[in-house]
CSV table of C-alpha atoms in Angstrom, one decimal:
chain,number,residue,atom,x,y,z
A,1,MET,CA,-27.1,-35.1,26.1
A,2,GLN,CA,-28.2,-31.7,25.1
A,3,ALA,CA,-25.3,-30.0,27.2
A,4,ILE,CA,-22.9,-32.1,25.9
A,5,LYS,CA,-23.9,-31.2,22.3
A,6,CYS,CA,-23.5,-27.6,22.9
A,7,LEU,CA,-19.9,-28.0,23.3
A,8,LEU,CA,-19.9,-27.7,19.6
A,9,ASP,CA,-21.2,-24.4,19.6
A,10,LEU,CA,-19.1,-21.7,21.0
A,11,THR,CA,-21.0,-18.7,20.2
A,12,ASN,CA,-23.5,-19.5,22.9
A,13,ASP,CA,-23.4,-19.6,26.9
A,14,CYS,CA,-23.3,-23.3,27.0
A,15,LEU,CA,-19.8,-23.2,28.7
A,16,GLU,CA,-21.0,-20.7,31.2
A,17,ASN,CA,-24.0,-22.6,32.3
A,18,LEU,CA,-22.1,-26.0,32.5
A,19,GLU,CA,-19.7,-24.2,34.8
A,20,ILE,CA,-22.6,-23.1,37.1
A,21,GLN,CA,-24.3,-26.5,37.2
A,22,HIS,CA,-21.4,-28.5,37.4
A,23,PRO,CA,-18.6,-26.5,39.5
A,24,ALA,CA,-16.3,-29.7,39.5
A,25,ILE,CA,-15.5,-29.4,35.7
A,26,ARG,CA,-13.4,-26.5,34.9
A,27,PHE,CA,-14.2,-23.9,32.6
A,28,ASP,CA,-10.7,-23.9,30.5
A,29,SER,CA,-11.0,-27.8,30.2
A,30,LEU,CA,-14.5,-27.3,28.9
A,31,ALA,CA,-13.4,-24.9,26.1
A,32,LEU,CA,-10.4,-26.8,25.2
A,33,ILE,CA,-12.4,-29.9,24.0
A,34,ALA,CA,-14.7,-27.5,22.4
A,35,ASP,CA,-12.0,-26.0,20.6
A,36,GLY,CA,-10.6,-29.4,19.7
A,37,ALA,CA,-13.9,-30.4,18.2
A,38,SER,CA,-14.0,-27.6,16.2
A,39,ARG,CA,-10.6,-28.1,14.2
A,40,GLN,CA,-11.7,-31.7,13.1
A,41,ASN,CA,-11.4,-30.5,9.4
A,42,LYS,CA,-8.3,-28.7,9.3
A,43,GLU,CA,-8.6,-29.6,5.7
A,44,ASP,CA,-11.7,-27.1,5.3
A,45,ARG,CA,-10.3,-24.0,6.6
A,46,ARG,CA,-8.1,-23.5,3.4
A,47,VAL,CA,-8.8,-20.9,0.7
A,48,LYS,CA,-6.8,-21.4,-2.7
A,49,ILE,CA,-6.1,-19.2,-5.0
A,50,ARG,CA,-5.2,-20.6,-8.3
A,51,LEU,CA,-2.9,-18.6,-10.5
A,52,LYS,CA,-0.9,-19.3,-13.5
A,53,LEU,CA,2.5,-20.1,-13.5
A,54,ASP,CA,3.9,-16.7,-14.8
A,55,HIS,CA,1.4,-14.4,-12.6
A,56,GLU,CA,3.0,-11.5,-11.2
A,57,ALA,CA,2.1,-12.2,-7.9
A,58,GLN,CA,4.1,-15.4,-7.8
A,59,GLU,CA,7.1,-13.1,-7.2
A,60,ASN,CA,6.2,-11.5,-4.4
A,61,GLY,CA,6.7,-12.5,-0.4
A,62,SER,CA,4.3,-13.6,1.9
A,63,PHE,CA,4.0,-10.7,3.8
A,64,GLU,CA,3.3,-8.6,0.8
A,65,LEU,CA,0.3,-10.7,0.2
A,66,HIS,CA,-1.0,-11.4,3.6
A,67,GLN,CA,-1.5,-7.3,3.7
A,68,THR,CA,-3.3,-7.1,0.4
A,69,ILE,CA,-5.9,-10.0,1.3
A,70,GLN,CA,-6.0,-8.5,4.6
A,71,LYS,CA,-7.2,-5.5,3.6
A,72,LEU,CA,-9.7,-7.2,1.0
A,73,VAL,CA,-11.5,-9.2,3.7
A,74,PRO,CA,-13.6,-7.7,6.3
A,75,GLY,CA,-12.4,-8.9,9.6
A,76,SER,CA,-8.7,-9.0,10.7
A,77,LEU,CA,-9.2,-12.1,12.5
A,78,LEU,CA,-10.2,-14.3,9.4
A,79,VAL,CA,-6.8,-15.3,7.9
A,80,SER,CA,-4.4,-17.2,9.9
A,81,ASP,CA,-1.2,-17.5,7.5
A,82,ILE,CA,-0.9,-17.1,3.6
A,83,TRP,CA,1.8,-19.1,1.9
A,84,ILE,CA,2.7,-19.4,-1.8
A,85,ASP,CA,2.6,-22.8,-3.4
A,86,PRO,CA,3.1,-24.3,-7.1
A,87,SER,CA,-0.5,-24.0,-8.0
A,88,GLY,CA,-0.8,-20.5,-6.5
A,89,ILE,CA,-1.5,-18.9,-3.0
A,90,ALA,CA,-3.2,-20.9,-0.1
A,91,VAL,CA,-5.1,-18.9,2.8
A,92,LEU,CA,-5.4,-20.2,6.2
A,93,ALA,CA,-8.4,-19.2,8.1
A,94,PRO,CA,-8.8,-20.5,11.7
A,95,PHE,CA,-12.2,-22.5,11.3
A,96,PRO,CA,-14.2,-23.3,8.2
A,97,ALA,CA,-17.0,-20.5,9.0
A,98,LYS,CA,-14.3,-18.1,8.6
A,99,ALA,CA,-12.5,-19.6,5.4
A,100,ALA,CA,-16.4,-19.3,4.1
A,101,ALA,CA,-16.4,-15.9,4.8
A,102,VAL,CA,-12.9,-15.0,3.1
A,103,LEU,CA,-14.7,-17.2,0.1
A,104,GLN,CA,-17.5,-14.8,-0.1
A,105,GLU,CA,-15.0,-12.1,-0.9
A,106,LYS,CA,-13.5,-13.7,-4.1
A,107,LYS,CA,-15.1,-10.7,-6.4
A,108,LEU,CA,-12.7,-8.6,-4.5
A,109,ILE,CA,-9.6,-10.7,-5.0
A,110,LYS,CA,-10.3,-11.6,-8.4
A,111,ASP,CA,-10.3,-7.7,-9.3
A,112,ILE,CA,-7.1,-7.4,-7.6
A,113,PHE,CA,-4.9,-10.1,-8.9
A,114,GLY,CA,-7.2,-10.7,-12.5
A,115,LYS,CA,-8.5,-13.9,-14.2
A,116,ILE,CA,-8.0,-16.6,-11.5
A,117,LEU,CA,-10.0,-18.9,-9.6
A,118,VAL,CA,-10.7,-19.1,-6.1
A,119,GLU,CA,-12.2,-22.0,-4.4
A,120,CYS,CA,-12.2,-23.8,-0.8
A,121,GLN,CA,-9.7,-26.2,-0.9
A,122,GLY,CA,-11.5,-29.0,1.2
A,123,ALA,CA,-10.1,-32.7,1.9
A,124,ARG,CA,-11.3,-34.8,-1.3
A,125,THR,CA,-11.3,-38.3,-2.2
A,126,SER,CA,-10.7,-39.3,-5.5
A,127,PHE,CA,-12.3,-42.5,-7.8
A,128,VAL,CA,-11.8,-43.8,-10.7
A,129,ILE,CA,-14.1,-44.9,-13.1
A,130,GLY,CA,-14.4,-47.2,-16.2
A,131,SER,CA,-14.0,-48.5,-18.4
A,132,ILE,CA,-16.3,-46.8,-20.8
A,133,ASN,CA,-16.6,-45.7,-24.5
A,134,LYS,CA,-15.1,-42.1,-24.5
A,135,LYS,CA,-17.6,-41.2,-27.6
A,136,ILE,CA,-21.3,-41.9,-27.6
A,137,ARG,CA,-23.5,-42.1,-30.9
A,138,CYS,CA,-26.3,-40.1,-30.4
A,139,LEU,CA,-28.9,-39.2,-32.7
A,140,ASP,CA,-27.1,-36.7,-34.4
A,141,GLY,CA,-24.1,-37.8,-34.3
A,142,MET,CA,-20.9,-38.6,-32.2
A,143,TYR,CA,-19.9,-36.8,-28.9
A,144,ASP,CA,-17.5,-36.7,-26.7
A,145,GLN,CA,-18.6,-37.9,-22.9
A,146,MET,CA,-17.1,-34.9,-21.5
A,147,ASP,CA,-18.9,-32.7,-23.3
A,148,GLY,CA,-21.8,-32.6,-20.9
A,149,LEU,CA,-23.1,-36.0,-21.4
A,150,LEU,CA,-21.7,-37.5,-18.4
A,151,GLN,CA,-22.2,-35.0,-16.3
A,152,LYS,CA,-25.8,-35.2,-17.2
A,153,GLU,CA,-25.8,-39.5,-16.5
A,154,LEU,CA,-24.3,-38.5,-13.0
A,155,ALA,CA,-26.9,-36.1,-12.1
A,156,HIS,CA,-29.0,-37.9,-10.2
A,157,PHE,CA,-26.0,-38.6,-7.4
A,158,ARG,CA,-25.3,-34.9,-6.8
A,159,ASP,CA,-28.5,-35.0,-4.7
A,160,THR,CA,-26.6,-37.6,-2.4
A,161,VAL,CA,-22.5,-36.5,-2.9
A,162,PRO,CA,-21.3,-33.3,-4.3
A,163,ILE,CA,-19.2,-34.6,-7.6
A,164,ARG,CA,-16.6,-33.0,-9.7
A,165,VAL,CA,-15.6,-34.8,-13.2
A,166,THR,CA,-12.0,-34.0,-13.4
A,167,GLY,CA,-11.6,-35.3,-16.5
A,168,TRP,CA,-10.0,-38.5,-18.3
A,169,THR,CA,-6.9,-40.2,-16.4
A,170,ARG,CA,-3.5,-39.8,-17.7
A,171,ARG,CA,-3.2,-43.4,-19.1
A,172,SER,CA,-6.7,-42.6,-20.9
A,173,GLN,CA,-5.5,-39.6,-23.1
A,174,ASN,CA,-4.8,-41.5,-26.0
A,175,ASP,CA,-6.5,-42.7,-29.0
A,176,GLU,CA,-8.4,-45.7,-27.3
A,177,PRO,CA,-11.8,-45.8,-28.1
A,178,TYR,CA,-12.1,-47.2,-23.9
A,179,GLY,CA,-10.9,-45.0,-20.9
A,180,TYR,CA,-11.3,-44.2,-17.0
A,181,PHE,CA,-12.4,-40.9,-16.2
A,182,ARG,CA,-11.5,-39.5,-12.5
A,183,ILE,CA,-14.0,-38.0,-10.1
A,184,CYS,CA,-13.8,-36.1,-6.8
A,185,VAL,CA,-16.1,-35.9,-3.6
A,186,PRO,CA,-15.6,-34.6,-0.7
A,187,ASP,CA,-14.2,-36.7,2.4
A,188,LEU,CA,-17.0,-36.5,4.5
A,189,LYS,CA,-19.2,-37.7,2.4
A,190,ALA,CA,-17.0,-40.2,0.5
A,191,GLY,CA,-18.6,-43.6,2.2
A,192,LYS,CA,-22.2,-42.3,0.4
A,193,PHE,CA,-20.7,-42.7,-3.2
A,194,PRO,CA,-22.3,-46.2,-4.6
A,195,LEU,CA,-20.0,-49.3,-4.6
A,196,ARG,CA,-21.6,-50.2,-7.9
A,197,LEU,CA,-22.8,-47.8,-10.8
A,198,HIS,CA,-24.4,-48.1,-14.0
A,199,ILE,CA,-23.7,-45.5,-16.8
A,200,PHE,CA,-25.1,-45.4,-20.1
A,201,GLY,CA,-26.7,-48.6,-19.3
A,202,GLU,CA,-23.9,-50.6,-18.7
A,203,ALA,CA,-21.8,-51.7,-15.4
A,204,ILE,CA,-18.4,-50.1,-14.6
A,205,SER,CA,-16.2,-50.6,-12.3
A,206,ILE,CA,-15.2,-48.4,-9.0
A,207,GLN,CA,-11.8,-47.8,-7.5
A,208,ARG,CA,-11.1,-45.5,-5.2
A,209,ILE,CA,-7.8,-43.8,-4.5
A,210,ARG,CA,-6.1,-44.0,-1.1
A,211,LYS,CA,-4.2,-41.4,-0.1
A,212,CYS,CA,-0.4,-41.9,0.5
A,213,GLY,CA,1.4,-39.2,2.3
A,214,GLN,CA,4.9,-38.1,1.9
A,215,ILE,CA,7.8,-37.5,4.5
A,216,VAL,CA,8.2,-34.0,4.9
A,217,VAL,CA,12.0,-32.7,4.4
A,218,CYS,CA,12.8,-29.0,4.7
A,219,SER,CA,14.8,-27.7,1.9
A,220,LYS,CA,16.6,-25.6,4.0
A,221,CYS,CA,17.9,-27.5,7.2
A,222,HIS,CA,16.9,-31.0,6.4
A,223,ASP,CA,14.6,-31.6,9.2
A,224,PHE,CA,11.6,-33.5,9.0
A,225,GLN,CA,9.2,-30.1,8.7
A,226,VAL,CA,7.7,-27.5,6.2
A,227,ALA,CA,10.1,-25.3,5.1
A,228,ARG,CA,8.1,-22.0,5.1
A,229,THR,CA,7.8,-22.2,8.7
A,230,CYS,CA,11.7,-23.2,9.3
A,231,ALA,CA,13.6,-20.3,10.8
A,232,ARG,CA,16.9,-22.0,10.6
A,233,SER,CA,19.8,-20.6,8.1
A,234,ILE,CA,20.4,-23.1,5.2
A,235,LYS,CA,22.6,-25.9,6.2
A,236,CYS,CA,25.0,-28.0,4.0
A,237,GLN,CA,23.7,-31.3,3.6
A,238,ASN,CA,26.9,-33.3,3.4
A,239,ARG,CA,28.3,-31.6,6.9
A,240,GLY,CA,25.4,-30.2,8.7
A,241,MET,CA,26.8,-26.8,9.2
A,242,ASN,CA,26.1,-23.5,7.3
A,243,ALA,CA,26.0,-23.8,3.5
A,244,HIS,CA,29.0,-22.7,1.8
A,245,ASP,CA,29.7,-22.3,-1.8
A,246,SER,CA,32.5,-24.4,-2.2
A,247,SER,CA,32.5,-28.0,-2.5
A,248,CYS,CA,32.3,-30.0,0.8
A,249,ASP,CA,35.0,-32.3,1.4
A,250,ARG,CA,34.8,-33.0,5.2
A,251,SER,CA,33.8,-36.3,6.5
A,252,PRO,CA,29.4,-36.4,6.4
A,253,LYS,CA,27.9,-35.8,9.5
A,254,CYS,CA,24.0,-35.9,9.3
A,255,LEU,CA,21.6,-33.4,11.0
A,256,ASN,CA,19.0,-35.8,12.0
A,257,CYS,CA,20.7,-38.9,13.4
A,258,LEU,CA,24.2,-37.4,13.8
A,259,GLY,CA,25.4,-40.5,12.1
A,260,HIS,CA,28.6,-40.9,9.4
A,261,HIS,CA,25.7,-40.0,6.5
A,262,CYS,CA,24.7,-37.3,4.4
A,263,SER,CA,21.4,-35.4,5.8
A,264,THR,CA,19.1,-36.7,2.7
A,265,ASP,CA,20.3,-40.2,3.0
A,266,LEU,CA,16.7,-42.2,2.8
A,267,LEU,CA,18.1,-44.8,5.1
A,268,CYS,CA,18.7,-42.5,8.0
A,269,PRO,CA,17.3,-44.3,11.0
A,270,ALA,CA,15.7,-41.1,12.4
A,271,ARG,CA,13.8,-41.0,9.0
A,272,SER,CA,9.8,-42.1,9.5
A,273,ARG,CA,8.9,-45.5,8.2
A,274,TYR,CA,5.8,-46.8,6.1
A,275,MET,CA,4.5,-49.6,8.3
A,276,ASN,CA,1.2,-50.9,7.5
A,277,GLY,CA,-0.3,-48.2,5.4
A,278,VAL,CA,0.6,-45.5,7.7
A,279,PHE,CA,4.2,-43.7,8.9
A,280,VAL,CA,5.6,-44.4,11.9
A,281,TYR,CA,7.8,-41.4,13.4
A,282,PRO,CA,10.0,-42.4,16.0
A,283,THR,CA,9.0,-40.8,19.4
A,284,GLY,CA,11.5,-38.6,21.4
A,285,VAL,CA,13.1,-41.0,23.3
A,286,GLN,CA,13.4,-43.4,20.2
A,287,LEU,CA,15.2,-40.3,18.8
A,288,LYS,CA,17.4,-39.5,22.0
A,289,HIS,CA,18.9,-42.9,21.4
A,290,ILE,CA,19.1,-42.9,17.9
A,291,ARG,CA,21.3,-40.0,18.4
A,292,ALA,CA,23.4,-41.3,20.8
A,293,ALA,CA,24.1,-44.3,19.0
A,294,GLY,CA,24.5,-41.9,15.7
A,295,ARG,CA,26.9,-39.7,17.7
A,296,ARG,CA,29.3,-43.0,18.7
A,297,GLU,CA,29.3,-44.3,15.2
A,298,PHE,CA,30.9,-40.8,14.2
A,299,LEU,CA,33.2,-40.8,16.5
A,300,LYS,CA,34.5,-44.2,15.5
A,301,VAL,CA,34.7,-43.2,12.0
A,302,LYS,CA,36.2,-40.0,13.1
A,303,LYS,CA,39.3,-41.8,15.3
A,304,TYR,CA,39.8,-44.8,12.6
A,305,GLU,CA,40.3,-41.4,10.3
A,306,ALA,CA,43.0,-39.9,12.5
A,307,ASP,CA,44.7,-43.5,13.2
A,308,ASN,CA,44.9,-44.2,9.8
A,309,PRO,CA,45.7,-41.1,7.7
A,310,SER,CA,45.8,-43.0,4.4
A,311,PRO,CA,42.5,-43.0,2.7
A,312,SER,CA,39.5,-44.7,4.8
A,313,PRO,CA,37.1,-47.3,3.3
A,314,SER,CA,33.9,-45.5,1.6
A,315,PHE,CA,31.0,-45.4,3.7
A,316,LYS,CA,28.0,-45.7,1.4
A,317,GLY,CA,25.3,-44.1,4.0
A,318,ALA,CA,23.1,-44.6,6.8
A,319,ALA,CA,23.1,-48.5,6.0
A,320,GLU,CA,27.0,-48.5,6.9
A,321,THR,CA,26.0,-47.3,10.7
A,322,GLY,CA,24.5,-50.3,11.6
A,323,ILE,CA,21.6,-48.3,13.2
A,324,THR,CA,17.7,-49.1,12.4
A,325,LEU,CA,14.4,-47.8,14.2
A,326,SER,CA,13.2,-51.8,14.6
A,327,GLN,CA,16.9,-52.0,16.8
A,328,VAL,CA,15.4,-49.0,18.8
A,329,ILE,CA,12.1,-49.9,19.1
A,330,ASN,CA,13.2,-53.3,20.2
A,331,GLY,CA,15.5,-52.5,22.7
């Protein structure tokens, strides 16, 4: 058991000792197992540099920012990737320990970028708590809950679960006397958060916000991938060819399923589906069948247009092709 636990630590000679004690186990296989275990918390590998919307660093490219931050950190292997998002700059480290090393240089990063916020962007779970009085009467008058009273009331939970109070929810930002507030806790300790809570002597409800993922669509090629890692040229969403300035009046063709509809059609059969709380993506075999069926439907439409020069009936989208993911899965 002790030998298995050592797989999580790549800084010692555990893998080498296991290879000597157990020759049947290959060294590279053990390294892959330990490497996979060390990458479990992918969210904890990101360091976020939060900038203002009009900050001059937003105009720079990722390569210039990578060179600038690379000079600030002590090692050349601490930064794997850097990209710009709407809230600032995201710095990706190979491991959570190296992300902590990057975070230690936040003073130098602030000296370069000015008055900013540098924090570790770990995976967090949000809770909505309420309803409570927005203002409470104290001995010397009325006070707002967010002026420090609410943080003091939740102080006895901070020893077990790190809590960050973000403020009132959007619906509670009105003149009503009662409202709901939102708190965030790390994902790893979300299970330790209490199911019942008493604040200022009153029992209140706790609602955990379930994360609902979104389908990632590239803005360049309209494929289901991240745009910053896409090496393709900008494609026309109607025809699937290289983008052009003039309006596209040709027959539409999807880049994903090769069917007779635009690449941005929400009913495309190659698009993932939200089933039972998770996204179900078509496998490689299913995608192959979907594209073959879409190609046949597109050829039928082209043949109909060639035989009938008059205006052909309008095809509204992927629903007209008759191809669905359920039909492909069920054979």
